[in-house]
Short mmCIF file of C-alpha atoms and ligand atoms in Angstrom, two decimals:
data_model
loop_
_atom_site.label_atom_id
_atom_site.label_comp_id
_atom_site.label_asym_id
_atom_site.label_seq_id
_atom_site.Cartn_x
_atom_site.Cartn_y
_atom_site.Cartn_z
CA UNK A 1 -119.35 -11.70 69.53
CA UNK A 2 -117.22 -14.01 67.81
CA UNK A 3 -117.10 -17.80 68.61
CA UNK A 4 -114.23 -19.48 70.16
CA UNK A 5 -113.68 -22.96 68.41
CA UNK A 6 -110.99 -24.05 69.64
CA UNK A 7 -107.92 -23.20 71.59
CA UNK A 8 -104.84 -25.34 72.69
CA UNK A 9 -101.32 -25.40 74.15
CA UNK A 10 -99.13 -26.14 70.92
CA UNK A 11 -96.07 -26.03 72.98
CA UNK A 12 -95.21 -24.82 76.30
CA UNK A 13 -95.81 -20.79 76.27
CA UNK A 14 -96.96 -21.10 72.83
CA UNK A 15 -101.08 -21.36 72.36
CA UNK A 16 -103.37 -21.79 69.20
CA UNK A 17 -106.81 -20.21 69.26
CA UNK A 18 -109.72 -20.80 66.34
CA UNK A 19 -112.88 -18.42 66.36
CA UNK A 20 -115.78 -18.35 63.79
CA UNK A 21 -115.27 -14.89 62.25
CA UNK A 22 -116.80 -15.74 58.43
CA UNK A 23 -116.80 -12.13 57.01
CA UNK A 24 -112.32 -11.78 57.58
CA UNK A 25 -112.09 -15.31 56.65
CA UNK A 26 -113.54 -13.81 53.07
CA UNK A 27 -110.88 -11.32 52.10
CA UNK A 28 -107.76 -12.64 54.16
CA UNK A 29 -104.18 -12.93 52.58
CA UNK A 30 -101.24 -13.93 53.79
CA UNK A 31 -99.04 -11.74 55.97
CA UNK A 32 -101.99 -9.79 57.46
CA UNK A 33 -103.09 -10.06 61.07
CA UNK A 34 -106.06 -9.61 63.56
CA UNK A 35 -106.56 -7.43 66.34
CA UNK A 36 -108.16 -9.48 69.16
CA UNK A 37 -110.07 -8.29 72.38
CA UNK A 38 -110.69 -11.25 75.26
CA UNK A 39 -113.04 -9.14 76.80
CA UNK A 40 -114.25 -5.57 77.24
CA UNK A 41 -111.98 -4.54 78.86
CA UNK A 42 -109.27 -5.63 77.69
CA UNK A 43 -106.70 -4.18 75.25
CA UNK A 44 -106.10 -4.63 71.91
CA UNK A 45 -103.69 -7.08 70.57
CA UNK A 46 -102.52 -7.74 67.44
CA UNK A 47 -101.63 -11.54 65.87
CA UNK A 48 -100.78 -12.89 63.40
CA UNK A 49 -103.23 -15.35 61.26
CA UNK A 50 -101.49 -18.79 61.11
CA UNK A 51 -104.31 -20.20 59.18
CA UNK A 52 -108.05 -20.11 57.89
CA UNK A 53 -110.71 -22.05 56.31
CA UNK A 54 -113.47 -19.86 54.31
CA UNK A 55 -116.38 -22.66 53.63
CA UNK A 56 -116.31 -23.02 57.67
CA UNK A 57 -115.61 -19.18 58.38
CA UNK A 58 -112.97 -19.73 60.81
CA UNK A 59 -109.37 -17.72 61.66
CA UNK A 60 -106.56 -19.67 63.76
CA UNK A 61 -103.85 -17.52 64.94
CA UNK A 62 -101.02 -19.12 66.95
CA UNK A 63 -99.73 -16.53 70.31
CA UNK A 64 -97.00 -16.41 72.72
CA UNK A 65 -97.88 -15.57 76.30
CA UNK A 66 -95.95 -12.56 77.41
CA UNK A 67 -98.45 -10.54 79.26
CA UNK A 68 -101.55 -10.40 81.28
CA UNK A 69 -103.47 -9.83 78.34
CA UNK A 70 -102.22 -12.31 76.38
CA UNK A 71 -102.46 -14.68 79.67
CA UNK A 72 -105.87 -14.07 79.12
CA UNK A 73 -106.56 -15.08 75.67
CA UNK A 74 -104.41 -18.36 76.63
CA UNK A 75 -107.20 -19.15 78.91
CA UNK A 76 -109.88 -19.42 76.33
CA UNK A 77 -112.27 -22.30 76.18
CA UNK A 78 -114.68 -23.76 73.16
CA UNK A 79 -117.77 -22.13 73.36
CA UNK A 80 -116.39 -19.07 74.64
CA UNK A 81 -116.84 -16.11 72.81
CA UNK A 82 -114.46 -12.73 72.40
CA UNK A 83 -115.68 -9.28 72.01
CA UNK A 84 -113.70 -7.94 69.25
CA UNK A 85 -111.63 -9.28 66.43
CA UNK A 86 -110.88 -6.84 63.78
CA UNK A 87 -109.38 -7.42 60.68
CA UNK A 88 -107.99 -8.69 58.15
CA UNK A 89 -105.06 -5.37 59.01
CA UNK A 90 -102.05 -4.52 57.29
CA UNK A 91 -100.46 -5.21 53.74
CA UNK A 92 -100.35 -8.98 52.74
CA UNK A 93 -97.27 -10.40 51.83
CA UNK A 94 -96.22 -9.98 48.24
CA UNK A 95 -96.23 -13.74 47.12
CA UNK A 96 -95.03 -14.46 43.49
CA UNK A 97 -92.75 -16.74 41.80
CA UNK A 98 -89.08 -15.55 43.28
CA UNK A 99 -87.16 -18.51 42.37
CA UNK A 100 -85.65 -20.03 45.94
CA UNK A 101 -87.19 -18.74 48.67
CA UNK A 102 -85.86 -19.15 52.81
CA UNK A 103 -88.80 -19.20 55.38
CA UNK A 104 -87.36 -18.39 58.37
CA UNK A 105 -90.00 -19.02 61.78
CA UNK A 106 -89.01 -18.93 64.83
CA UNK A 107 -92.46 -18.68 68.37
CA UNK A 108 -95.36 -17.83 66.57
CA UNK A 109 -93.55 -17.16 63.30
CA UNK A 110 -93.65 -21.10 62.67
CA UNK A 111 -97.53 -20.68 62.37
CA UNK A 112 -97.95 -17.31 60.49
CA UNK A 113 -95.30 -18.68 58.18
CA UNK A 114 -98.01 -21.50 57.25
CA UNK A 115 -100.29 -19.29 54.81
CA UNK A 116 -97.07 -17.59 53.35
CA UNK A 117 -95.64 -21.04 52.28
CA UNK A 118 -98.72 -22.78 51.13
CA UNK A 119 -99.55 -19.54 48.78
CA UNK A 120 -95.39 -19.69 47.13
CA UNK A 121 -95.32 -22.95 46.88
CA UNK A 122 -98.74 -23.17 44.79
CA UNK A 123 -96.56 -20.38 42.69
CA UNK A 124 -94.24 -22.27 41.87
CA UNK A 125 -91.17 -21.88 44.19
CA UNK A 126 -88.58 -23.63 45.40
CA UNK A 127 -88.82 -23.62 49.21
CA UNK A 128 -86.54 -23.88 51.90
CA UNK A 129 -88.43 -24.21 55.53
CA UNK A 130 -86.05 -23.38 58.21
CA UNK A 131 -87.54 -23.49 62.11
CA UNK A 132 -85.74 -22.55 65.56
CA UNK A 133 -86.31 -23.04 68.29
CA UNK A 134 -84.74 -22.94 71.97
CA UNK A 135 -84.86 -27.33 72.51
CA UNK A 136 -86.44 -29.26 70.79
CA UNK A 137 -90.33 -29.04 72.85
CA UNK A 138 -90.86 -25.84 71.75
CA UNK A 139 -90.81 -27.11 67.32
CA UNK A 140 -94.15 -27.59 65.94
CA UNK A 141 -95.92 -27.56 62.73
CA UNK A 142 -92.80 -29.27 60.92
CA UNK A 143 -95.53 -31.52 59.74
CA UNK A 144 -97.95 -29.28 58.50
CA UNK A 145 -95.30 -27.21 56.33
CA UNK A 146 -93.19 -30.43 54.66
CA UNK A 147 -95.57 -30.90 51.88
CA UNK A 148 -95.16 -27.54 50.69
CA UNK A 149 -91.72 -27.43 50.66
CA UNK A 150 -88.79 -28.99 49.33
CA UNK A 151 -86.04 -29.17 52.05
CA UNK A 152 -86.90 -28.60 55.78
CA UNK A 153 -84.50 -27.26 58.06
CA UNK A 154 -84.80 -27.56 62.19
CA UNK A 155 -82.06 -25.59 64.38
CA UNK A 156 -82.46 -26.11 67.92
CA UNK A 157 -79.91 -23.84 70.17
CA UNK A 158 -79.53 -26.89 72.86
CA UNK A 159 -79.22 -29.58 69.84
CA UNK A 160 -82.05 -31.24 70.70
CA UNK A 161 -83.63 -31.48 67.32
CA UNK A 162 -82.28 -31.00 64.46
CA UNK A 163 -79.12 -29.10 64.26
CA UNK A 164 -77.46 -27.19 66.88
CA UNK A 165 -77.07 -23.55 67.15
CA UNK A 166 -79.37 -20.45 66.14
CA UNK A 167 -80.50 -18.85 62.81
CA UNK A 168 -76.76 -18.46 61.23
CA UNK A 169 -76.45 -22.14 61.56
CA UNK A 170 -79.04 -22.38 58.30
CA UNK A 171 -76.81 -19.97 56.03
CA UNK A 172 -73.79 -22.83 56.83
CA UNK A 173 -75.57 -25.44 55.77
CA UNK A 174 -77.24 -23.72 52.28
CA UNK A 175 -73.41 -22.89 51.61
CA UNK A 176 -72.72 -26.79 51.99
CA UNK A 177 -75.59 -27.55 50.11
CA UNK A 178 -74.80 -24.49 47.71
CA UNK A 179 -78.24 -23.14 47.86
CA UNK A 180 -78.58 -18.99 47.25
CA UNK A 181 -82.05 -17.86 48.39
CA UNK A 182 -83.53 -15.19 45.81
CA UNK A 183 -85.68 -14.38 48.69
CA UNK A 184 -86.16 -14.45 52.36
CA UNK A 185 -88.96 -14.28 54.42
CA UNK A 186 -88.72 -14.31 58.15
CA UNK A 187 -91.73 -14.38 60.93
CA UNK A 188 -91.23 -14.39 64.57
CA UNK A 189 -90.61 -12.46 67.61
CA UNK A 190 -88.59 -9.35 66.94
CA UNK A 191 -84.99 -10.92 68.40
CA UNK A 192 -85.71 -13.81 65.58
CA UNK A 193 -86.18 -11.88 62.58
CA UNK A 194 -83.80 -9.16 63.28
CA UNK A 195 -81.07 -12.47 63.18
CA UNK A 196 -82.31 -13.44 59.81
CA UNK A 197 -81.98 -9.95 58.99
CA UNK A 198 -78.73 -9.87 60.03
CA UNK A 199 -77.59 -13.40 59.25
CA UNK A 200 -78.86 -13.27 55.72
CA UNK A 201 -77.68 -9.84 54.72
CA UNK A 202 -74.44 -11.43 52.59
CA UNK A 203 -76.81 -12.30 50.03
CA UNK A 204 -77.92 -9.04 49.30
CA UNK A 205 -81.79 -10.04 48.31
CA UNK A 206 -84.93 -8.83 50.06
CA UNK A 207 -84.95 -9.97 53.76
CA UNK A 208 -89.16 -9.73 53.93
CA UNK A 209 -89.64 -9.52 58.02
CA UNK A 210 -93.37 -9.06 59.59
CA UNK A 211 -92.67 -7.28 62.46
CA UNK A 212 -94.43 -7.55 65.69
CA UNK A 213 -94.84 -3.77 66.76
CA UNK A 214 -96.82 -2.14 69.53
CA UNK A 215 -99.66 -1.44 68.61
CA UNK A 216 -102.99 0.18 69.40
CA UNK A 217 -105.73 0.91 66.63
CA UNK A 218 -103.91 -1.07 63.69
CA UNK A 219 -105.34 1.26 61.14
CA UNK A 220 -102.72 3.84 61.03
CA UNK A 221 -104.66 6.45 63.27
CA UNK A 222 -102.23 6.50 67.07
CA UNK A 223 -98.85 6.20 65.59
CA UNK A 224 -97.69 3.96 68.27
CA UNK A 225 -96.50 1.30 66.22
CA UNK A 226 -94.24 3.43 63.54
CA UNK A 227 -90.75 2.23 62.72
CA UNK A 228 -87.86 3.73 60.98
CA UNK A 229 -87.35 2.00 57.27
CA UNK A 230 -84.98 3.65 55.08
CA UNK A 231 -85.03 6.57 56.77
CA UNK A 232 -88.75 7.08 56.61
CA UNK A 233 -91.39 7.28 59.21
CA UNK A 234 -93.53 4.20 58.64
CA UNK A 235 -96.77 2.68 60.50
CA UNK A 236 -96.22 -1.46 60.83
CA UNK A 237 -99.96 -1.71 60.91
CA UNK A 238 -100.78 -0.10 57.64
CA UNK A 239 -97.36 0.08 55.18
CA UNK A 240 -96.13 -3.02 56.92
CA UNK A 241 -96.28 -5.92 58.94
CA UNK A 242 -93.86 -6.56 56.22
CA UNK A 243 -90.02 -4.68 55.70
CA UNK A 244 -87.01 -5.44 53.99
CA UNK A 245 -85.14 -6.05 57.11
CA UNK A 246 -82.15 -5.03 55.64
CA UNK A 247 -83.44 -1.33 55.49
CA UNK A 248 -85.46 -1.21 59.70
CA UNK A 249 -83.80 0.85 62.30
CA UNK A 250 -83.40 -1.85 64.88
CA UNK A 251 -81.98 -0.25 67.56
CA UNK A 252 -85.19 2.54 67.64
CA UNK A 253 -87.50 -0.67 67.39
CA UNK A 254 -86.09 -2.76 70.06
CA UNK A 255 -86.26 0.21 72.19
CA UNK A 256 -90.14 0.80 71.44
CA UNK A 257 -90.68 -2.48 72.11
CA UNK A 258 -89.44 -2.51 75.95
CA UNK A 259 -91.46 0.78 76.67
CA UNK A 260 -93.93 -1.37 78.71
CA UNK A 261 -92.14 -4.53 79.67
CA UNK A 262 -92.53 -3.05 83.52
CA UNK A 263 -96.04 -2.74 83.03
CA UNK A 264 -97.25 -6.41 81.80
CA UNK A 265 -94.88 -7.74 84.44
CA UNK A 266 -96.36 -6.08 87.10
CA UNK A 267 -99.98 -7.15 85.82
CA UNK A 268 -99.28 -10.41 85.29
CA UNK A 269 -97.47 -10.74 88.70
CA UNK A 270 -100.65 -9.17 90.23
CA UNK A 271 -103.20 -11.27 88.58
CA UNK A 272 -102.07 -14.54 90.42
CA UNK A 273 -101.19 -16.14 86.89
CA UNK A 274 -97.62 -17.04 88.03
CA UNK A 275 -95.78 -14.87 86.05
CA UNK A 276 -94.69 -14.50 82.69
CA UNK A 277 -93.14 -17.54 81.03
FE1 FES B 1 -101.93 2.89 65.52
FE2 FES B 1 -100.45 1.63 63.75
S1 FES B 1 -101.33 0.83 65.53
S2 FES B 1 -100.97 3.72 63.79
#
């Protein structure tokens, strides 16, 4: 059983959970993710790691509520414990000295970003942190990232914070600034990083996305969470999280991803939680 240390509303719809889990503290990178169980019962989810600290053994992911199961996790108290938390899974990022790198986080992407940017910046790069969100309650972690990087960048599609408008609104203002990323990495919910894909694509440098597929066994065994990349049959849990998002077949992925959109609805509806958020 693994330990729950702490877990806490970041922002609305947006939770961070801490467990003791020394022996994937050990070997974690970043880029790779967890597979977490709240009970036994329950299915499997994948997240994310948004942080860790080896001498005390624990894993922090940060998680978006969009299901009963995840409704469950969110509900988590210290001194709780959780069945099953596998990892670390997938391929970590490839960090190295790239020159100017764009993060790009939008939901949970704004933690699992965290690891990625600490680890370039002690390489050497010159980083550009750019964070959207819907308004300007649902930005967090700006704090945490700023020492690691050298210009910080908040678009907020209400204006509420920062500037106003959604992920294209950052290539405007590196044009002003007359900034060309070498890299860019984006994390976040699949909408998000298919618009950096998108947005940054004029450059013509690797858009590195960690996408956020179904998934069921995360060791490459069920095949439920394979996406099209250059024409090839890939798994996301063991070639991936990460793709150059200038090479994914978006339009098969978004349509995997709504397969069971029905199904958590109708869970969530019926397990008195109030809904999804
Ligand atoms: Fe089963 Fe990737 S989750 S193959």
């Amino acid at each position: 059983m693994f330990e729950v240390i702490e877990r806490e509303k970041l922002v609305p719809n947006l939770h961070l959970l801490t467990v003791r889990a020394p022996q994937i503290v050990e070997t974690i990178k970043p880029g790779q993710f967890v597979i977490f169980r709240s009970d036994e019962k329950a299915e499997r989810i994948p997240l994310s790691v948004a942080d860790w600290d080896r001498e005390a053994g624990t894993l922090t992911t940060v998680f978006m509520v969009v299901g009963a199961s995840t409704e469950k996790l969110s509900s988590l108290k210290t001194g709780d414990t959780v069945p099953t938390v596998v990892g670390p899974l997938g391929r970590p990022t490839e960090i190295d000295n790239f020159g100017s790198v764009v993060c790009i986080g939008g939901c949970y992407g704004m933690g699992s970003l965290f690891p990625t940017i600490k680890a370039l910046d002690a390489k050497g790069n010159d980083i550009t942190v750019v964070y959207e969100a819907r308004s300007h309650n649902l930005l967090y972690w700006a704090d945490k990232v700023a020492p690691f990087c050298s210009r910080f960048i908040s678009i907020t599609r209400d204006g509420s914070s920062g500037f106003k408008g959604h992920i294209d609104k950052s290539v405007e203002i590196l044009d002003i600034i007359d900034l060309k990323p070498d890299r860019v990495i984006a994390n976040g919910c699949t909408f998000s990083v298919y618009k950096a894909a998108k947005d940054y694509a004029r450059y013509d440098v690797p858009i590195i996305v960690s996408l956020n597929t179904i998934m069921i066994d995360g060791t490459g065994m069920c095949g439920v969470c394979r996406v099209t990349v250059d024409n090839k049959m890939k798994f996301a849990c063991v070639d991936g999280p990460d793709f150059d998002g200038r090479r994914v077949d978006w339009e098969e992925l978004f349509k995997r991803r709504k397969q069971y959109l029905n199904e958590e609805a109708f869970l969530v509806h019926n397990s008195g939680c109030g809904g999804i958020k």
